[in-house]
Amino acid sequence: DATNLSKLILRTFWNKSRGFFFDKTIDGKWIEVYGCEGWLPLYAGLCIPEQVEAITKTLTSATYFNTYTPFPSLAKSHPSFNPDKGYWNGPVWIDQAAFAIEGLRDHGKKELALKSLVQLVQSTRMAEKGVPLYENYNPITGDGLNAPGFSWSAAHVLMLLVKP
């Protein structure tokens, strides 16, 4: 079943001309919004080399996801991007950033993954004594947003730090 589902995801949601995974409407039309769901197949290990390269290019583009705090949930260039006002309008969620970093690392992009992890930790000041881990972060400033002391973020940071 997993093999069939993997093939279905690749066939249905990969937009070759855009080089990214996108959602579709129920009638099959593309929803061409660059969001964090577009790199989940990378994390899941579903991508072929051509897709890995295309997704990496998008992740490292300042137009989309290469922000001060990397990997916002919505591309910086989207008209609805407003991380301070809107739960999924661009804040960086540590779990989603971890999926990008682990996906890159697992596909041989270890140097980029490490650089992204260091950028994530430094920009959010999460390694500084007394600075809580937040639910999510502003990708432009690195400021913590919403709930402080968020265990889900802490769990993902720990997983990122212990995985080789």
Short mmCIF file of C-alpha atoms in Angstrom, two decimals:
data_model
loop_
_atom_site.label_atom_id
_atom_site.label_comp_id
_atom_site.label_asym_id
_atom_site.label_seq_id
_atom_site.Cartn_x
_atom_site.Cartn_y
_atom_site.Cartn_z
CA ASP A 1 0.00 0.00 0.00
CA ALA A 2 2.83 2.41 0.83
CA THR A 3 4.42 1.90 -2.59
CA ASN A 4 1.13 2.59 -4.35
CA LEU A 5 0.48 5.66 -2.21
CA SER A 6 4.00 6.97 -2.93
CA LYS A 7 3.46 6.61 -6.66
CA LEU A 8 0.09 8.32 -6.40
CA ILE A 9 1.57 11.28 -4.50
CA LEU A 10 4.36 11.69 -7.06
CA ARG A 11 1.98 11.41 -9.99
CA THR A 12 -0.73 13.64 -8.56
CA PHE A 13 1.00 16.46 -6.70
CA TRP A 14 4.35 16.99 -8.45
CA ASN A 15 4.23 20.01 -10.74
CA LYS A 16 7.18 19.49 -13.04
CA SER A 17 6.99 22.94 -14.62
CA ARG A 18 7.16 24.62 -11.18
CA GLY A 19 9.52 22.06 -9.62
CA PHE A 20 7.51 21.70 -6.43
CA PHE A 21 4.68 19.72 -4.90
CA PHE A 22 1.31 21.49 -4.74
CA ASP A 23 -2.16 20.68 -3.53
CA LYS A 24 -5.02 20.32 -5.96
CA THR A 25 -8.70 21.11 -5.85
CA ILE A 26 -11.18 18.25 -5.77
CA ASP A 27 -11.58 18.62 -9.54
CA GLY A 28 -7.82 18.35 -10.10
CA LYS A 29 -6.79 21.99 -10.64
CA TRP A 30 -3.46 23.09 -9.20
CA ILE A 31 -3.39 25.23 -6.08
CA GLU A 32 -0.05 26.84 -6.86
CA VAL A 33 0.71 28.20 -3.43
CA TYR A 34 4.26 27.59 -2.28
CA GLY A 35 3.90 26.28 1.25
CA CYS A 36 5.56 23.84 3.61
CA GLU A 37 3.46 20.95 2.27
CA GLY A 38 5.56 21.15 -0.90
CA TRP A 39 8.69 19.77 0.77
CA LEU A 40 7.03 16.97 2.77
CA PRO A 41 7.61 14.36 0.02
CA LEU A 42 11.33 15.21 0.31
CA TYR A 43 11.18 14.40 4.03
CA ALA A 44 9.13 11.25 3.34
CA GLY A 45 11.84 9.96 1.00
CA LEU A 46 9.59 9.86 -2.06
CA CYS A 47 11.56 12.13 -4.38
CA ILE A 48 13.68 11.22 -7.35
CA PRO A 49 16.96 13.17 -7.87
CA GLU A 50 15.38 15.66 -10.31
CA GLN A 51 12.75 16.55 -7.69
CA VAL A 52 15.34 16.82 -4.91
CA GLU A 53 17.28 19.36 -6.98
CA ALA A 54 14.17 21.38 -7.86
CA ILE A 55 12.89 21.46 -4.27
CA THR A 56 16.36 22.41 -3.00
CA LYS A 57 16.42 25.32 -5.46
CA THR A 58 13.05 26.53 -4.14
CA LEU A 59 14.04 26.08 -0.49
CA THR A 60 17.21 28.12 -0.99
CA SER A 61 15.52 30.92 -2.94
CA ALA A 62 15.07 34.21 -1.08
CA THR A 63 11.86 34.65 -3.04
CA TYR A 64 10.31 31.65 -1.33
CA PHE A 65 11.77 30.04 1.79
CA ASN A 66 15.31 31.27 2.40
CA THR A 67 14.48 33.89 5.01
CA TYR A 68 16.40 35.08 8.07
CA THR A 69 14.75 32.24 9.99
CA PRO A 70 14.51 29.58 7.31
CA PHE A 71 11.51 27.73 5.98
CA PRO A 72 8.36 29.79 6.59
CA SER A 73 5.09 27.92 6.22
CA LEU A 74 4.13 30.17 3.29
CA ALA A 75 6.49 31.59 0.67
CA LYS A 76 7.69 35.11 1.42
CA SER A 77 6.51 36.20 -2.04
CA HIS A 78 2.87 35.15 -1.51
CA PRO A 79 0.40 38.06 -1.18
CA SER A 80 -1.01 36.55 2.05
CA PHE A 81 2.42 36.30 3.69
CA ASN A 82 2.02 37.94 7.08
CA PRO A 83 3.64 35.83 9.80
CA ASP A 84 2.52 38.09 12.63
CA LYS A 85 -1.14 37.82 11.61
CA GLY A 86 -2.19 34.38 10.57
CA TYR A 87 -1.33 30.99 11.90
CA TRP A 88 -0.23 29.57 8.52
CA ASN A 89 0.49 32.84 6.74
CA GLY A 90 4.24 32.48 7.03
CA PRO A 91 5.45 31.74 10.56
CA VAL A 92 8.27 29.22 10.81
CA TRP A 93 7.07 26.12 12.60
CA ILE A 94 10.00 24.14 13.98
CA ASP A 95 8.48 20.80 12.98
CA GLN A 96 8.02 21.95 9.37
CA ALA A 97 11.54 23.41 9.29
CA ALA A 98 12.81 20.11 10.69
CA PHE A 99 11.09 18.24 7.85
CA ALA A 100 12.93 20.44 5.34
CA ILE A 101 16.28 20.04 7.11
CA GLU A 102 15.91 16.27 7.52
CA GLY A 103 14.75 15.89 3.93
CA LEU A 104 17.80 17.76 2.68
CA ARG A 105 20.11 15.77 4.95
CA ASP A 106 18.59 12.44 3.94
CA HIS A 107 19.03 13.27 0.25
CA GLY A 108 22.74 14.02 0.49
CA LYS A 109 22.47 17.77 1.06
CA LYS A 110 24.21 17.48 4.45
CA GLU A 111 26.14 20.75 4.25
CA LEU A 112 23.03 22.72 3.34
CA ALA A 113 21.02 20.94 6.04
CA LEU A 114 23.62 21.80 8.68
CA LYS A 115 23.82 25.42 7.49
CA SER A 116 20.01 25.66 7.68
CA LEU A 117 19.94 24.15 11.17
CA VAL A 118 22.59 26.58 12.42
CA GLN A 119 20.68 29.47 10.82
CA LEU A 120 17.45 28.29 12.48
CA VAL A 121 19.06 28.03 15.92
CA GLN A 122 20.95 31.32 15.69
CA SER A 123 18.16 33.42 14.21
CA THR A 124 15.66 32.35 16.87
CA ARG A 125 18.19 32.61 19.73
CA MET A 126 16.84 29.26 20.96
CA ALA A 127 20.26 28.18 22.26
CA GLU A 128 20.57 31.21 24.52
CA LYS A 129 20.01 30.66 28.21
CA GLY A 130 16.56 31.75 29.33
CA VAL A 131 15.09 32.05 25.83
CA PRO A 132 12.04 29.78 25.52
CA LEU A 133 11.20 27.73 22.47
CA TYR A 134 8.08 29.15 20.85
CA GLU A 135 5.25 27.59 18.95
CA ASN A 136 6.48 29.33 15.81
CA TYR A 137 8.70 32.20 14.70
CA ASN A 138 8.67 35.27 12.51
CA PRO A 139 10.85 34.35 9.49
CA ILE A 140 11.97 37.94 8.92
CA THR A 141 12.97 38.83 12.51
CA GLY A 142 13.38 35.49 14.28
CA ASP A 143 11.04 36.65 17.05
CA GLY A 144 9.07 33.96 18.85
CA LEU A 145 5.33 33.91 18.12
CA ASN A 146 2.34 32.49 19.98
CA ALA A 147 2.92 30.01 22.83
CA PRO A 148 6.30 30.08 24.65
CA GLY A 149 7.70 26.87 26.13
CA PHE A 150 6.24 24.82 23.30
CA SER A 151 7.20 21.16 23.74
CA TRP A 152 6.52 20.20 20.12
CA SER A 153 9.23 22.65 19.04
CA ALA A 154 11.57 21.34 21.73
CA ALA A 155 11.04 17.75 20.60
CA HIS A 156 11.90 18.59 17.00
CA VAL A 157 14.99 20.55 17.98
CA LEU A 158 16.20 17.56 20.01
CA MET A 159 15.54 15.20 17.10
CA LEU A 160 17.47 17.48 14.74
CA LEU A 161 20.43 17.68 17.09
CA VAL A 162 20.75 13.94 17.80
CA LYS A 163 20.35 12.65 14.24
CA PRO A 164 23.72 12.38 12.47
#
